[in-house]
mmCIF file of C-alpha atoms in Angstrom:
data_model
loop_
_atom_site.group_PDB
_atom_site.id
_atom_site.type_symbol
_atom_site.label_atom_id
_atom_site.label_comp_id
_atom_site.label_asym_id
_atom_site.label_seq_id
_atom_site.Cartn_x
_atom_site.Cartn_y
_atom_site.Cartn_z
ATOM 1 C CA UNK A 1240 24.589 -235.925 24.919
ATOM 2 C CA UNK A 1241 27.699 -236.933 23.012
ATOM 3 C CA UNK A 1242 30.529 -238.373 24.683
ATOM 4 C CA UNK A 1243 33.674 -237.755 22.447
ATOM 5 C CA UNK A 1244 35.722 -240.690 24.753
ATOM 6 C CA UNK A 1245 35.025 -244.169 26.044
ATOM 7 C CA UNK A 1246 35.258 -243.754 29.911
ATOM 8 C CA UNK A 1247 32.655 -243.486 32.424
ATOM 9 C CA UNK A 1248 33.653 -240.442 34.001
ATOM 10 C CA UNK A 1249 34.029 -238.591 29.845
ATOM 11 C CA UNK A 1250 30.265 -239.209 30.038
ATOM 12 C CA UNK A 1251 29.867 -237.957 33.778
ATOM 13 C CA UNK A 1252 30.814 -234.702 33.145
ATOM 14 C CA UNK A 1253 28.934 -234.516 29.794
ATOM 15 C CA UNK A 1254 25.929 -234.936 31.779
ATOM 16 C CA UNK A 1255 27.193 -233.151 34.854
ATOM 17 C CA UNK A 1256 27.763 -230.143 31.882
ATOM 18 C CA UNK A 1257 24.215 -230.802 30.141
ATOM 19 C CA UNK A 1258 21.714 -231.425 33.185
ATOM 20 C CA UNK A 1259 23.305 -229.543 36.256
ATOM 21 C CA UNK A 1260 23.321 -232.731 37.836
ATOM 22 C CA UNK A 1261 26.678 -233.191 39.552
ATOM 23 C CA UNK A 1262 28.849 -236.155 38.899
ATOM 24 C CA UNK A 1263 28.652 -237.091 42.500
ATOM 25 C CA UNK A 1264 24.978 -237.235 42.634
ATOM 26 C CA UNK A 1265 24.215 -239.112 39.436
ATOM 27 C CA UNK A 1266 23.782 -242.811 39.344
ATOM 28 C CA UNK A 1267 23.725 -243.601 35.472
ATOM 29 C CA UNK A 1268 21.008 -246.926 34.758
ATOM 30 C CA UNK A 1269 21.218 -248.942 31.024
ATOM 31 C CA UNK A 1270 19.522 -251.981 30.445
ATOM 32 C CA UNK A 1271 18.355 -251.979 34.629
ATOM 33 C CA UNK A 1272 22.087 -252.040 35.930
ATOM 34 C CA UNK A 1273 24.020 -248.995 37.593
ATOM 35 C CA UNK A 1274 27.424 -248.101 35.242
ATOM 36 C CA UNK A 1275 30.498 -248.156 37.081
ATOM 37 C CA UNK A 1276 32.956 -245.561 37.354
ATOM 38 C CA UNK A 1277 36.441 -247.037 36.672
ATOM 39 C CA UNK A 1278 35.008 -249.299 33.082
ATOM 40 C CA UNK A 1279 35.133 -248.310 29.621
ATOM 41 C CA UNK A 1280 31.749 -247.558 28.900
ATOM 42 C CA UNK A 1281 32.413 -249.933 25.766
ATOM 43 C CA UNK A 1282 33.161 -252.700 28.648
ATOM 44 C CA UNK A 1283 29.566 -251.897 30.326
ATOM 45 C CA UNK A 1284 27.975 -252.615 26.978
ATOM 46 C CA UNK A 1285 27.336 -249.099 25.685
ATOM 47 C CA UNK A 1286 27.500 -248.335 21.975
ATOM 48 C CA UNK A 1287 26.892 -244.890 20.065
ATOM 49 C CA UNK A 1288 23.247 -243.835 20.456
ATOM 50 C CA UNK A 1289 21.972 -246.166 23.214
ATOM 51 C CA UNK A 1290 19.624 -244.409 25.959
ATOM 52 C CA UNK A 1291 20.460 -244.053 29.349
ATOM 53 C CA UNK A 1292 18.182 -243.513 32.534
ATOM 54 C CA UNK A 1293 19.896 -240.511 35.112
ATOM 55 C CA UNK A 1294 19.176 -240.328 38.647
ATOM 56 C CA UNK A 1295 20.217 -237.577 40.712
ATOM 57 C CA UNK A 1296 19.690 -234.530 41.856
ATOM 58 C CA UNK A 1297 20.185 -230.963 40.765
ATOM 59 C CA UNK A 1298 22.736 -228.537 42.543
ATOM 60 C CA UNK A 1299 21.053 -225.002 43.826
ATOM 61 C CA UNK A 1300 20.822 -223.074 40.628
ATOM 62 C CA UNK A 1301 23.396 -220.260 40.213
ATOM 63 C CA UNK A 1302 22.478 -216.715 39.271
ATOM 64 C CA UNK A 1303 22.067 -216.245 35.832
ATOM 65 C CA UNK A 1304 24.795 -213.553 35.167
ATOM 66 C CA UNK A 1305 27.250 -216.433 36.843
ATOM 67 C CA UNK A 1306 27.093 -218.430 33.630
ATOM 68 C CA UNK A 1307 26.679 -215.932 31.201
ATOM 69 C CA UNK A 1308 29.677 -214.728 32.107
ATOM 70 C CA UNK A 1309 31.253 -218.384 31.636
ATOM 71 C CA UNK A 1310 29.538 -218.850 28.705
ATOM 72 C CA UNK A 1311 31.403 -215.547 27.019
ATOM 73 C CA UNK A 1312 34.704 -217.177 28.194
ATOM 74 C CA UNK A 1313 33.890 -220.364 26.653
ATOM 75 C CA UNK A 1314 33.062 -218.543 23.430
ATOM 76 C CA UNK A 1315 36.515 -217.276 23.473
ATOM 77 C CA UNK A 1316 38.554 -220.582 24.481
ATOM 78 C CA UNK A 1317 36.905 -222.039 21.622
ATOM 79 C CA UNK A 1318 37.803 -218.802 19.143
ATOM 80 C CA UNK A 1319 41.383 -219.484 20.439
ATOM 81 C CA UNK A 1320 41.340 -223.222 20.096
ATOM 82 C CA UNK A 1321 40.592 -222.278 16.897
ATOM 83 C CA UNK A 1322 43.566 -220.158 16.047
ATOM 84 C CA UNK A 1323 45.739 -222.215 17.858
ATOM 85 C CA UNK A 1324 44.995 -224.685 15.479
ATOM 86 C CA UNK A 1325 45.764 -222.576 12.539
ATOM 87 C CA UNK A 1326 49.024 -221.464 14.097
ATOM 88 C CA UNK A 1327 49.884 -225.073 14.896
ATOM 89 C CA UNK A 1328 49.407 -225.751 11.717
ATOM 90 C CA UNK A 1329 51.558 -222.785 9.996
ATOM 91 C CA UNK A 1330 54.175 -223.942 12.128
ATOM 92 C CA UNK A 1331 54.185 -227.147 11.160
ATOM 93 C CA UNK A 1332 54.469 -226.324 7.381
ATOM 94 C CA UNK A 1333 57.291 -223.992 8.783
ATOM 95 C CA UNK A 1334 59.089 -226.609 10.394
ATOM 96 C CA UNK A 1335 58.516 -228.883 7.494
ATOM 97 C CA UNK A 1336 60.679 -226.220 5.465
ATOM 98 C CA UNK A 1337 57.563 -225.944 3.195
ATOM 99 C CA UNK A 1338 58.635 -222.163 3.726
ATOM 100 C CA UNK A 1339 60.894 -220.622 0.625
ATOM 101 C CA UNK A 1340 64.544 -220.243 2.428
ATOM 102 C CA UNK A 1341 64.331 -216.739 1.274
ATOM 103 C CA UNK A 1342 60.884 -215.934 2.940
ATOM 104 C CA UNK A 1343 61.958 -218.213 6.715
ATOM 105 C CA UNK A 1344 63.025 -215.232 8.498
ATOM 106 C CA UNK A 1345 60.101 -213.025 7.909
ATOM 107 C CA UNK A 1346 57.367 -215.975 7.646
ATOM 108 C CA UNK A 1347 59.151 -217.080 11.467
ATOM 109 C CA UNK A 1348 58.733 -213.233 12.795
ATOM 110 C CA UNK A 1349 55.277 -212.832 12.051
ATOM 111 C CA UNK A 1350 54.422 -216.496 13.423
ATOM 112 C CA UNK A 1351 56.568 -215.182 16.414
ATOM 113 C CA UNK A 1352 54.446 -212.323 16.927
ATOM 114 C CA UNK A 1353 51.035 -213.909 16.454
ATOM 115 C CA UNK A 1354 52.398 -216.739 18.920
ATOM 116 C CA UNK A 1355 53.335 -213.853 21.312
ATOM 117 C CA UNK A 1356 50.062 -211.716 21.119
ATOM 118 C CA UNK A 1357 48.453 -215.745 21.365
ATOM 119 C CA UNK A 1358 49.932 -215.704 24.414
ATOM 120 C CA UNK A 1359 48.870 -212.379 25.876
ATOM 121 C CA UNK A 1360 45.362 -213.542 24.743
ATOM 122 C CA UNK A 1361 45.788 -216.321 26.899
ATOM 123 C CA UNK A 1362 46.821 -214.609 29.713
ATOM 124 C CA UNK A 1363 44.387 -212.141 29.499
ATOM 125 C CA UNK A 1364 41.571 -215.316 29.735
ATOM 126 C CA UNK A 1365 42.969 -216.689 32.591
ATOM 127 C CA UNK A 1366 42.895 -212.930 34.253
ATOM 128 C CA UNK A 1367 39.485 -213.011 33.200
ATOM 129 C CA UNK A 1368 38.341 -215.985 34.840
ATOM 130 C CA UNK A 1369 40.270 -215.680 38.123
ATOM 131 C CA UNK A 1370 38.545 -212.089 38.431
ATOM 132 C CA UNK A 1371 34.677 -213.038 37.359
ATOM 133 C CA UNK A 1372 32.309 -212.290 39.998
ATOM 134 C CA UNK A 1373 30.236 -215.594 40.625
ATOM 135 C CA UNK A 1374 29.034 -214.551 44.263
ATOM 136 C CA UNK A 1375 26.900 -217.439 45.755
ATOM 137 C CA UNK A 1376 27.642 -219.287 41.969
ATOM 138 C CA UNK A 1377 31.313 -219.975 42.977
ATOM 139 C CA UNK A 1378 29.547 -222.279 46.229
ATOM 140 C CA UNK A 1379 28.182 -224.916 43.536
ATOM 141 C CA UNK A 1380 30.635 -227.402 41.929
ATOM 142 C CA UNK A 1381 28.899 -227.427 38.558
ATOM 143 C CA UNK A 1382 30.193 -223.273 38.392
ATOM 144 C CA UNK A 1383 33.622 -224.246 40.335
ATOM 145 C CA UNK A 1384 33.807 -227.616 37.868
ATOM 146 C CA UNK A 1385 33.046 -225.547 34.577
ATOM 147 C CA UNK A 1386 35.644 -222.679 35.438
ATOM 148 C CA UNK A 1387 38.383 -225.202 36.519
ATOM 149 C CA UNK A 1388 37.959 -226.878 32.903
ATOM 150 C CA UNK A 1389 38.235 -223.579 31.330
ATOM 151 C CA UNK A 1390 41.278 -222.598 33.124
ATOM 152 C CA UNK A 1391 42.336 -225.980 32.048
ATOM 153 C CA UNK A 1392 42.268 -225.790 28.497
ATOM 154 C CA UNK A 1393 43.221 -222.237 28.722
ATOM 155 C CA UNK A 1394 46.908 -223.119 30.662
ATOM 156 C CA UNK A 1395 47.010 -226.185 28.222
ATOM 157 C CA UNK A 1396 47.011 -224.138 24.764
ATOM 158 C CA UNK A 1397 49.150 -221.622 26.555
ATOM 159 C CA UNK A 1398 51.315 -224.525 27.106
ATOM 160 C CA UNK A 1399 50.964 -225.407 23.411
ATOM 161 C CA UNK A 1400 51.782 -222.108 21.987
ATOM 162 C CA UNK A 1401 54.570 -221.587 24.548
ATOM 163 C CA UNK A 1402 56.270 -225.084 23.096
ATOM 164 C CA UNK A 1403 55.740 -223.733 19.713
ATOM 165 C CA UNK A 1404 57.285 -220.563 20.273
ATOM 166 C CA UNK A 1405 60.642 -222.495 21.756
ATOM 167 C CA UNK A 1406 60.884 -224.291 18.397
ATOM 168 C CA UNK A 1407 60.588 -221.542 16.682
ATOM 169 C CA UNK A 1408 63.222 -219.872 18.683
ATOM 170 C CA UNK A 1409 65.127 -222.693 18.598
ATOM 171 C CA UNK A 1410 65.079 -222.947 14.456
ATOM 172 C CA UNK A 1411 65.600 -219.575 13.466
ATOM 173 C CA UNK A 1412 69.615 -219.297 16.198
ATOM 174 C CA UNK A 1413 70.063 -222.804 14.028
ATOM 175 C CA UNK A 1414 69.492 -220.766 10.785
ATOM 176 C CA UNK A 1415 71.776 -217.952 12.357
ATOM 177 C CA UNK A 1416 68.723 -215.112 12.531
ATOM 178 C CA UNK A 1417 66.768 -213.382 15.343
ATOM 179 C CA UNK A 1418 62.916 -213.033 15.406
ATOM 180 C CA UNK A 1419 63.086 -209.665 16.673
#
């Protein structure tokens, strides 16, 4: 399991993610003693690669079609984390006036537009998770904890893209044009 950030509960939810063990029923062992919650796991004496004993127990398993279905939302918040990285980037080289003055206005409509339909995407992903049918699924945490974290990133690129699209706003009234 890799754990992209040095706190105990980073590597909870890896596991949590990995094993269908909930956080809340894991005790984590290295080197015979428990990890605490609340430490760096730097602090606890855990370096890249080291092994670590879990035990817990396993949460009733939810149907199938439960996680598929999260699994084909995933595959899209990572497709838009993606893009959201190219259009963060575009803007940047925007805002950086990297831009000919003669092509700003129509290089800061189109970015307009793709951060608009960005948006809708967005939207559209959150509408898709609030209506997924998880039945008996939506009772265990590891299906309520997965779906809360993509909401999560969802609303925070929205969030993102919605900051961007100020700026942009913002830019082209202080260059006297309109991005419609």
């Amino acid at each position: 399991i890799t754990c992209l950030e040095d706190s105990f509960d980073s590597l909870s939810n890896a596991i949590a993610k990995e094993t269908n063990v909930p956080v809340e029923n894991q005790k984590l062992i290295y080197k015979g003693k428990s990890l605490q919650p609340g430490s760096s796991l730097s602090q606890q004496g855990l370096s890249p690669g080291c092994k670590l004993m879990l035990i817990g127990s396993c949460e009733e398993v939810a149907r199938p079609e439960a996680f598929a279905a999260l699994d084909a939302v995933d595959r899209e918040v990572e497709a838009m984390e993606a893009k959201l990285d190219d259009l963060n980037s575009e803007y940047a080289g925007f805002s950086k006036g990297f831009t000919p003055q003669n092509l700003r206005r129509q290089a800061a409509q189109s970015l307009s537009k793709r951060l608009l339909a960005f948006n809708d995407r967005g939207e559209r992903g959150l509408e898709r998770l609030d209506g997924l049918s998880l039945g008996d699924a939506a009772a265990t945490s590891r299906v309520r904890a997965r779906r809360k974290d993509l909401a999560d990133r969802l609303q925070a690129m929205l969030n993102i893209s919605d900051s961007l699209l100020q700026d942009l706003l913002r830019m082209a009234e202080e260059a006297g044009f309109s991005l419609d």
